[in-house]
XYZ file of C-alpha atoms in Angstrom:
403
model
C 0.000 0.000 0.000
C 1.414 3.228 -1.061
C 1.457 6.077 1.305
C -1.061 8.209 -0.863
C -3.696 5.080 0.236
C -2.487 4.708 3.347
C -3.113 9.020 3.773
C -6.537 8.456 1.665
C -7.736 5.700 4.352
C -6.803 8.105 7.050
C -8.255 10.927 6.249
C -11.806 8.813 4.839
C -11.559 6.705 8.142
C -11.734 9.923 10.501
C -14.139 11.971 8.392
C -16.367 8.909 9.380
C -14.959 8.595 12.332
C -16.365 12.276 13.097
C -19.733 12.057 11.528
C -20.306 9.100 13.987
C -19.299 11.360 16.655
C -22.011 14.293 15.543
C -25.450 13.883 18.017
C -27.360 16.734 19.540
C -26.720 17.090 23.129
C -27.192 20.037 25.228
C -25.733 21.308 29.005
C -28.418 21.303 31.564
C -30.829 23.868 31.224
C -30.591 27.297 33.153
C -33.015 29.619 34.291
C -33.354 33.361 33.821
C -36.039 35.386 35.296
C -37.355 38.328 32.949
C -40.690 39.747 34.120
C -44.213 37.898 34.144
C -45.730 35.905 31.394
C -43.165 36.454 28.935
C -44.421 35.383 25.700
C -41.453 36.529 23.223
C -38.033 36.378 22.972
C -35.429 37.254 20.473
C -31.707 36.474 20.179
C -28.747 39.183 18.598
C -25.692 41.497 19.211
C -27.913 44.451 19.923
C -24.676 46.392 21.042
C -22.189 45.519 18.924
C -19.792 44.039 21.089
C -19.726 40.914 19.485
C -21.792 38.677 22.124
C -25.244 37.347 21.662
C -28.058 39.284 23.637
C -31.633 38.525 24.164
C -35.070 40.632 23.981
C -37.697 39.576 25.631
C -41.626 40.614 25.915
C -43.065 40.351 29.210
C -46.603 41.542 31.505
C -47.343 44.072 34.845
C -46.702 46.316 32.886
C -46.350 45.257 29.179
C -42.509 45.740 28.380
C -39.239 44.656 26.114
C -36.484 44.211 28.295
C -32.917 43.622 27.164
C -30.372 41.538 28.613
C -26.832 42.544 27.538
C -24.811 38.789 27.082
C -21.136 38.194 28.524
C -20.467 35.462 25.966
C -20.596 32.922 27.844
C -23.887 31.971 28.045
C -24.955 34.139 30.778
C -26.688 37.668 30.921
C -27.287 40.658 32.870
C -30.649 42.870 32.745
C -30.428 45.781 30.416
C -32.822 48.589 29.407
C -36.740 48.039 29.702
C -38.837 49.790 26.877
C -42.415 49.533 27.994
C -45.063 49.230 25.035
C -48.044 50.811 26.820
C -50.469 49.855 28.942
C -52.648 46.553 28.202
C -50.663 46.800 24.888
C -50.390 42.778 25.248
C -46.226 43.209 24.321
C -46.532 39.630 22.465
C -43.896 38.132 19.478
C -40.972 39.956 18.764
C -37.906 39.502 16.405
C -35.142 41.589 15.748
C -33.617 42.859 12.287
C -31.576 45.831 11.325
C -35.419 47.867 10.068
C -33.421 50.978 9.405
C -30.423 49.792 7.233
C -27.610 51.202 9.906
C -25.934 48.083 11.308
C -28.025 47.762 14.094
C -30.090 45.330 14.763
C -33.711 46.515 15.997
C -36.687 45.237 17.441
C -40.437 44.901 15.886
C -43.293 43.422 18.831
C -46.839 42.315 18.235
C -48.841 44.086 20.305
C -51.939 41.515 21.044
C -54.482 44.177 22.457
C -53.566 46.919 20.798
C -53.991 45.009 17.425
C -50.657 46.484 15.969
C -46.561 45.839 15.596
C -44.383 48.224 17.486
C -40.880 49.105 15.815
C -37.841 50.100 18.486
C -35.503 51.293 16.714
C -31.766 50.755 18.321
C -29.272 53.692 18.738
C -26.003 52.307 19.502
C -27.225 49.863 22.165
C -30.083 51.924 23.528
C -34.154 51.552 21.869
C -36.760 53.648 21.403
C -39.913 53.524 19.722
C -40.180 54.851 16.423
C -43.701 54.295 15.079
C -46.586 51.668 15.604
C -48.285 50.188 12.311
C -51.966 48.757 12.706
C -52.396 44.591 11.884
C -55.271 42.416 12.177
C -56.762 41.756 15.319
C -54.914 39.824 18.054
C -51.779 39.488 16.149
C -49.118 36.755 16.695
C -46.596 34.950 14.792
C -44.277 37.627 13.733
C -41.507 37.282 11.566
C -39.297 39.262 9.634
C -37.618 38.971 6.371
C -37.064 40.683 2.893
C -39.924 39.576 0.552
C -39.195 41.692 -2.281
C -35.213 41.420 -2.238
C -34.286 45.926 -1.998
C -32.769 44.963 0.815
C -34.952 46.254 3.586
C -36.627 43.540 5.705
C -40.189 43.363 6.186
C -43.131 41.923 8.547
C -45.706 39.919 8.543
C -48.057 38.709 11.150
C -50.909 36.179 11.607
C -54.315 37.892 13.394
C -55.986 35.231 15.425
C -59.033 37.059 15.681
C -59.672 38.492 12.653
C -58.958 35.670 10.281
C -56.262 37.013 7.894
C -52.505 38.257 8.264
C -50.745 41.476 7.501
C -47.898 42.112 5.627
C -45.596 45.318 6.339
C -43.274 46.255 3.309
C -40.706 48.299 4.700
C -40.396 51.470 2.876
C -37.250 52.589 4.461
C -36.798 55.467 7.319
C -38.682 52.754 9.943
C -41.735 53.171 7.845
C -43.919 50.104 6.278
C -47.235 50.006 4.301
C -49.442 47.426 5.003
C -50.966 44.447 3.405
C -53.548 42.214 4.319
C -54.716 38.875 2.815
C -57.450 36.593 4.165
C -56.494 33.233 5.956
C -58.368 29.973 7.360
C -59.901 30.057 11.166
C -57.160 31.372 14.025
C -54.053 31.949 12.410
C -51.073 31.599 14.746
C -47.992 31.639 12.642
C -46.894 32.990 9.600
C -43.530 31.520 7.432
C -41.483 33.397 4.657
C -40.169 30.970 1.660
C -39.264 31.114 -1.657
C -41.579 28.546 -2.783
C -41.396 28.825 -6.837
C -37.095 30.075 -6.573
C -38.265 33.366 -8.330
C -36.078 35.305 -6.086
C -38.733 36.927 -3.502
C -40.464 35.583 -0.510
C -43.696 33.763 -0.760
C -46.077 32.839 2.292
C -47.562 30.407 4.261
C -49.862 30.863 7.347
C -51.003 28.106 9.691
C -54.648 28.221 10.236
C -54.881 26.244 13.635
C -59.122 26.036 13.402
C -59.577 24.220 10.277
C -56.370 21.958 10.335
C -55.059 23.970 7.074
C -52.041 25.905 5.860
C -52.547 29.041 3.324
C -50.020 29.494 0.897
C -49.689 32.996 -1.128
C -47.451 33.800 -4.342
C -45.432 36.920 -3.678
C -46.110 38.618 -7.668
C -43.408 41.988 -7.557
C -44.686 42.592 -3.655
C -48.393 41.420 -4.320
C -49.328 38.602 -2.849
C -52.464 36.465 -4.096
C -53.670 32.888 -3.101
C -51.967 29.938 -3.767
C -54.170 27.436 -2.258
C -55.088 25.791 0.964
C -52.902 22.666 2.202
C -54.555 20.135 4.827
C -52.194 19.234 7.305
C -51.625 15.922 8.103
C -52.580 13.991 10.534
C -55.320 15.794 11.111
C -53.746 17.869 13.478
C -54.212 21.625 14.136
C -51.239 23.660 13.345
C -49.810 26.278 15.914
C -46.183 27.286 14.791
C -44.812 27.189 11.388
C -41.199 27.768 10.188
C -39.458 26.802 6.700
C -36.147 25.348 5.914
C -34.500 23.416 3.066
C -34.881 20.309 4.401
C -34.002 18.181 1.656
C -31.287 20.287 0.333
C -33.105 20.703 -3.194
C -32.696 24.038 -3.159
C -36.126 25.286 -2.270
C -38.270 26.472 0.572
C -39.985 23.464 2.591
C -42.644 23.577 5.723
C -42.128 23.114 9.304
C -45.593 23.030 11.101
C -46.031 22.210 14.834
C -49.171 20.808 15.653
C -50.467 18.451 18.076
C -47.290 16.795 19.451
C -45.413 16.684 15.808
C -43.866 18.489 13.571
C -45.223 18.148 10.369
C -42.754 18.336 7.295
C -44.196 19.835 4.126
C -42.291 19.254 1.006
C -41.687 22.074 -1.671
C -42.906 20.371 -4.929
C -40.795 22.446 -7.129
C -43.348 24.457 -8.127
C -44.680 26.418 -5.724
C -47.051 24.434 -3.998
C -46.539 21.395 -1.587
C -45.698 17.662 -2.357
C -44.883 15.286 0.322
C -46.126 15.428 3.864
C -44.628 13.676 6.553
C -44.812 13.228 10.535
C -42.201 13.464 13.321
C -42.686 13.055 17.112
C -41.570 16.032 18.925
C -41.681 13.449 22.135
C -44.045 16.846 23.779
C -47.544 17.578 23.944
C -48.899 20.397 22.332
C -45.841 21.719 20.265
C -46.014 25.169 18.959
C -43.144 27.792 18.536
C -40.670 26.307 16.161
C -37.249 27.279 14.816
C -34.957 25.588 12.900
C -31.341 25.370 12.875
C -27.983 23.370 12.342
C -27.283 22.244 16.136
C -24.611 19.091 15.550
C -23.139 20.948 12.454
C -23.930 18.255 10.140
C -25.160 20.244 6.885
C -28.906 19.135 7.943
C -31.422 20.988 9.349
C -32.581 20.308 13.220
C -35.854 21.561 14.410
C -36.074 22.826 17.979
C -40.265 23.079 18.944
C -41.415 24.432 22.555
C -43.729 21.938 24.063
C -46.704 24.053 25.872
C -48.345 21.491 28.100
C -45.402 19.314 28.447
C -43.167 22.380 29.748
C -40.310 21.211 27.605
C -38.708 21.773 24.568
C -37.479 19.236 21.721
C -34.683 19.371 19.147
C -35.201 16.892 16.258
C -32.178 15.942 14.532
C -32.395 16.291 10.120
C -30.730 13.122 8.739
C -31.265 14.700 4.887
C -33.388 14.489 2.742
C -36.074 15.332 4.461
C -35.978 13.256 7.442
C -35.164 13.441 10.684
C -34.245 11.244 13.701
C -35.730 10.688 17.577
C -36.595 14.141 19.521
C -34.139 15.132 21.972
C -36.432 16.485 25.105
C -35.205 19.138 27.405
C -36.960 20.648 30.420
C -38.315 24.034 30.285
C -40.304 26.268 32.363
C -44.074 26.524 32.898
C -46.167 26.742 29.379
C -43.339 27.430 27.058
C -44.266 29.612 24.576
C -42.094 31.272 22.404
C -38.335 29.982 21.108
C -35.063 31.252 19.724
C -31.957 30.081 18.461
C -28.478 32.036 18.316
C -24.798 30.809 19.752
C -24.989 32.404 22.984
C -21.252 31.469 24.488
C -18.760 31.806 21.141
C -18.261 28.219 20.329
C -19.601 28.485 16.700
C -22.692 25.975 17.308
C -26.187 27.259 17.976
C -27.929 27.110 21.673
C -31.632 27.776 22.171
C -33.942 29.554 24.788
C -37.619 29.402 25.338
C -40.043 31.767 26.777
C -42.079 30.119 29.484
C -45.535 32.425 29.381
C -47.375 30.760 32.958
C -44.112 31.864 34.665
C -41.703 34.683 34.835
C -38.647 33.267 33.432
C -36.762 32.344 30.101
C -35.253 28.606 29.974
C -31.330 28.523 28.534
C -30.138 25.804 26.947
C -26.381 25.577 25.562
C -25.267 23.229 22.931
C -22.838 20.622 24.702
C -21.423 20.422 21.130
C -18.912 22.640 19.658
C -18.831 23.641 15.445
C -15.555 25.558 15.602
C -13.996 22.057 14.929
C -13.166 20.830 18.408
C -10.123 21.361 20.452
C -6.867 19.200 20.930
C -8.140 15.783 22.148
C -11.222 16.043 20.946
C -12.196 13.357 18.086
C -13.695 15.451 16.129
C -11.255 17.228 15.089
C -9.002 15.792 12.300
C -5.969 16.744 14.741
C -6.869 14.685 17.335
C -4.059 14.977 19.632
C -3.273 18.422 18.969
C 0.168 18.475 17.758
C -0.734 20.065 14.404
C -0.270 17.090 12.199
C -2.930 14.412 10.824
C -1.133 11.324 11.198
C -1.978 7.107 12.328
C -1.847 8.933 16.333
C -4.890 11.092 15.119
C -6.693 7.919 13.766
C -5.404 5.858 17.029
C -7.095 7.929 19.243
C -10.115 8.166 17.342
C -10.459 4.887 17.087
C -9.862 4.514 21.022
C -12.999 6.793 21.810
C -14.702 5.820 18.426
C -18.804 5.539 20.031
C -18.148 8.351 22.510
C -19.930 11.945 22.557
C -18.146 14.591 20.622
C -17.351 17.441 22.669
């Protein structure tokens, strides 16, 4: 055997040696207290110093507050921006609205049947304008549907039967769009659906067991038709994600205790449906995210009358393995994903609305490659060259958890 086989084995031998390795597993959960029924929460660098910090919507009295991160998973309270009285401070994400390297905040206000903007100024919000919605708006979610570069909202009203788009128009100003949905919409997705370049939509209606899908036309949206969810179940949360790395937007719809996965059809509408177990009862707020750094998409679902929260490994092509469960508060309601302590792989927090606290959960996996020892890293033992030590060792912990 020549010694360019011998370096091919090697290196093929602890590439699988790694994959093996790659599993979701997470520290044990931590606790931070943020105001009553806190029914949002958002995850980014709101002051620039490089660290992840959180946002978080809270009651008595209705209210953002920030909490600044130290990087290491940990925070300390910040500013509180209260939305008003009986506002019903709801959803929230954050997104740089005004185009100045910021990132800002937008919040459903429930009661007051309308999305708040606070707009950030080096670290420190203020509100900068309120647009009106539907009523009893939740769901919100942010993203560019008409590609100029300024991102946009849209929001599923729960009482009113329809959702509302708001176009940003630059200066923290958005017009606003409304199209009709099925019976108590609670989420609303972006997704390219037909690869046309802009952002189409889907809402979950939770009342009639259906998901509405609209065409984004140039900014105008019209309906693409009504999808049944499977199972029968009624859907709550609803993200999308290239699942089965096609290239395309696909479905990810809590409902019941699954998550159902809605295949893009390549044309707009949706093929293939398929269940998965979130191992919870009564999943609804759902992200999704790459937690063991695989190239697949995980799903991470809060769990509202099972207080816990599940990450289901992707496997590719549209599947996905068991549900890894993970205690949370009381009525989990809302979930976020960013890396919260530096280490390149994404953690997770959840937004427990019968309590007064926000669950933490850190990835026990690293994606910045691993350290010295660790096998998975192609330098196993550190000493800056890939050699038969490297696949030794490997091979000694080959089974074991990569940390």
């Amino acid at each position: 055997m020549n010694a360019t086989t011998k370096s091919t084995m090697l290196f093929s031998v602890l590439a699988l040696a790694g994959a093996a390795h790659a599993q979701i597993a997470f520290d044990a959960p931590s606790s931070l207290i943020v105001g009553s029924q806190p029914s949002g929460v958002a995850i980014a660098d709101f002051n620039g110093d490089g660290f992840a910090d959180m946002a978080a919507t809270s009651d008595g009295p209705d209210k953002v507050s920030i909490f600044i991160g130290d990087g290491l998973g940990g925070f300390t309270a910040g500013q509180i921006i209260l939305t008003g009285a009986n506002s019903g401070a709801g959803s929230l994400v954050a997104a740089d609205f005004d185009a100045d390297g910021d990132m800002d905040i937008a919040v459903a206000l429930q009661n007051s049947n309308s999305v708040s903007i606070l707009a950030n100024t080096g670290g420190t919000f203020a509100a900068s304008g309120s647009f009106a919605t539907g009523a009893n708006p939740r769901g919100l979610t942010a993203g560019d549907h008409n590609a100029d570069g300024g991102m946009d909202l849209v929001v599923a009203n729960r009482d009113s039967n329809n959702a509302t788009i708001l176009t940003n128009l630059g200066g923290l100003t958005f017009s606003s769009n409304t199209v009709a949905t099925g019976l108590d919409p609670r989420g609303a997705a972006w997704y390219d659906a037909d690869l046309d370049g802009d952002l189409d939509l889907a809402v979950g209606n939770n009342d009639n067991d259906t998901v509405s899908l609209f065409t984004n036309n140039a900014g105008a949206f019209s309906a693409n038709g009504t999808v049944v969810v499977a199972g029968g179940n009624s859907p709550d949360g609803i993200t999308s994600a290239d699942v089965d790395q096609d290239g395309d937007s696909d479905l990810l719809v809590s409902a019941g205790g699954f998550v159902v996965v809605m295949i893009n059809n390549g044309v707009g509408g949706i093929g293939a449906q398929s269940l998965v177990a979130t191992g919870g009862i009564d999943s609804g707020a759902i992200a999704a995210g790459d937690f063991d750094c695989d190239g697949f998409v995980d799903i991470a679902v809060a769990n509202q009358d099972s207080n816990n929260a599940s990450v289901i490994p992707g496997a590719g092509a549209g599947t996905f393995g068991a549900a890894v469960v993970v205690n949370a508060g009381l009525r989990p309601d809302a979930i976020a994903i960013g890396d919260l302590n530096g280490d390149g792989s994404p953690d997770f927090v959840v937004a427990n609305s019968d309590g007064s606290d926000v669950t933490v959960v850190l990835n026990s996996d690293s994606c910045d490659g691993g350290g010295p020892g660790g096998p998975c890293n192609g330098d196993a033992n550190g000493d800056g060259v890939v050699d038969l030590a490297d696949l030794n060792l490997v091979l000694s912990n080959f089974g074991t958890t990569c940390e």
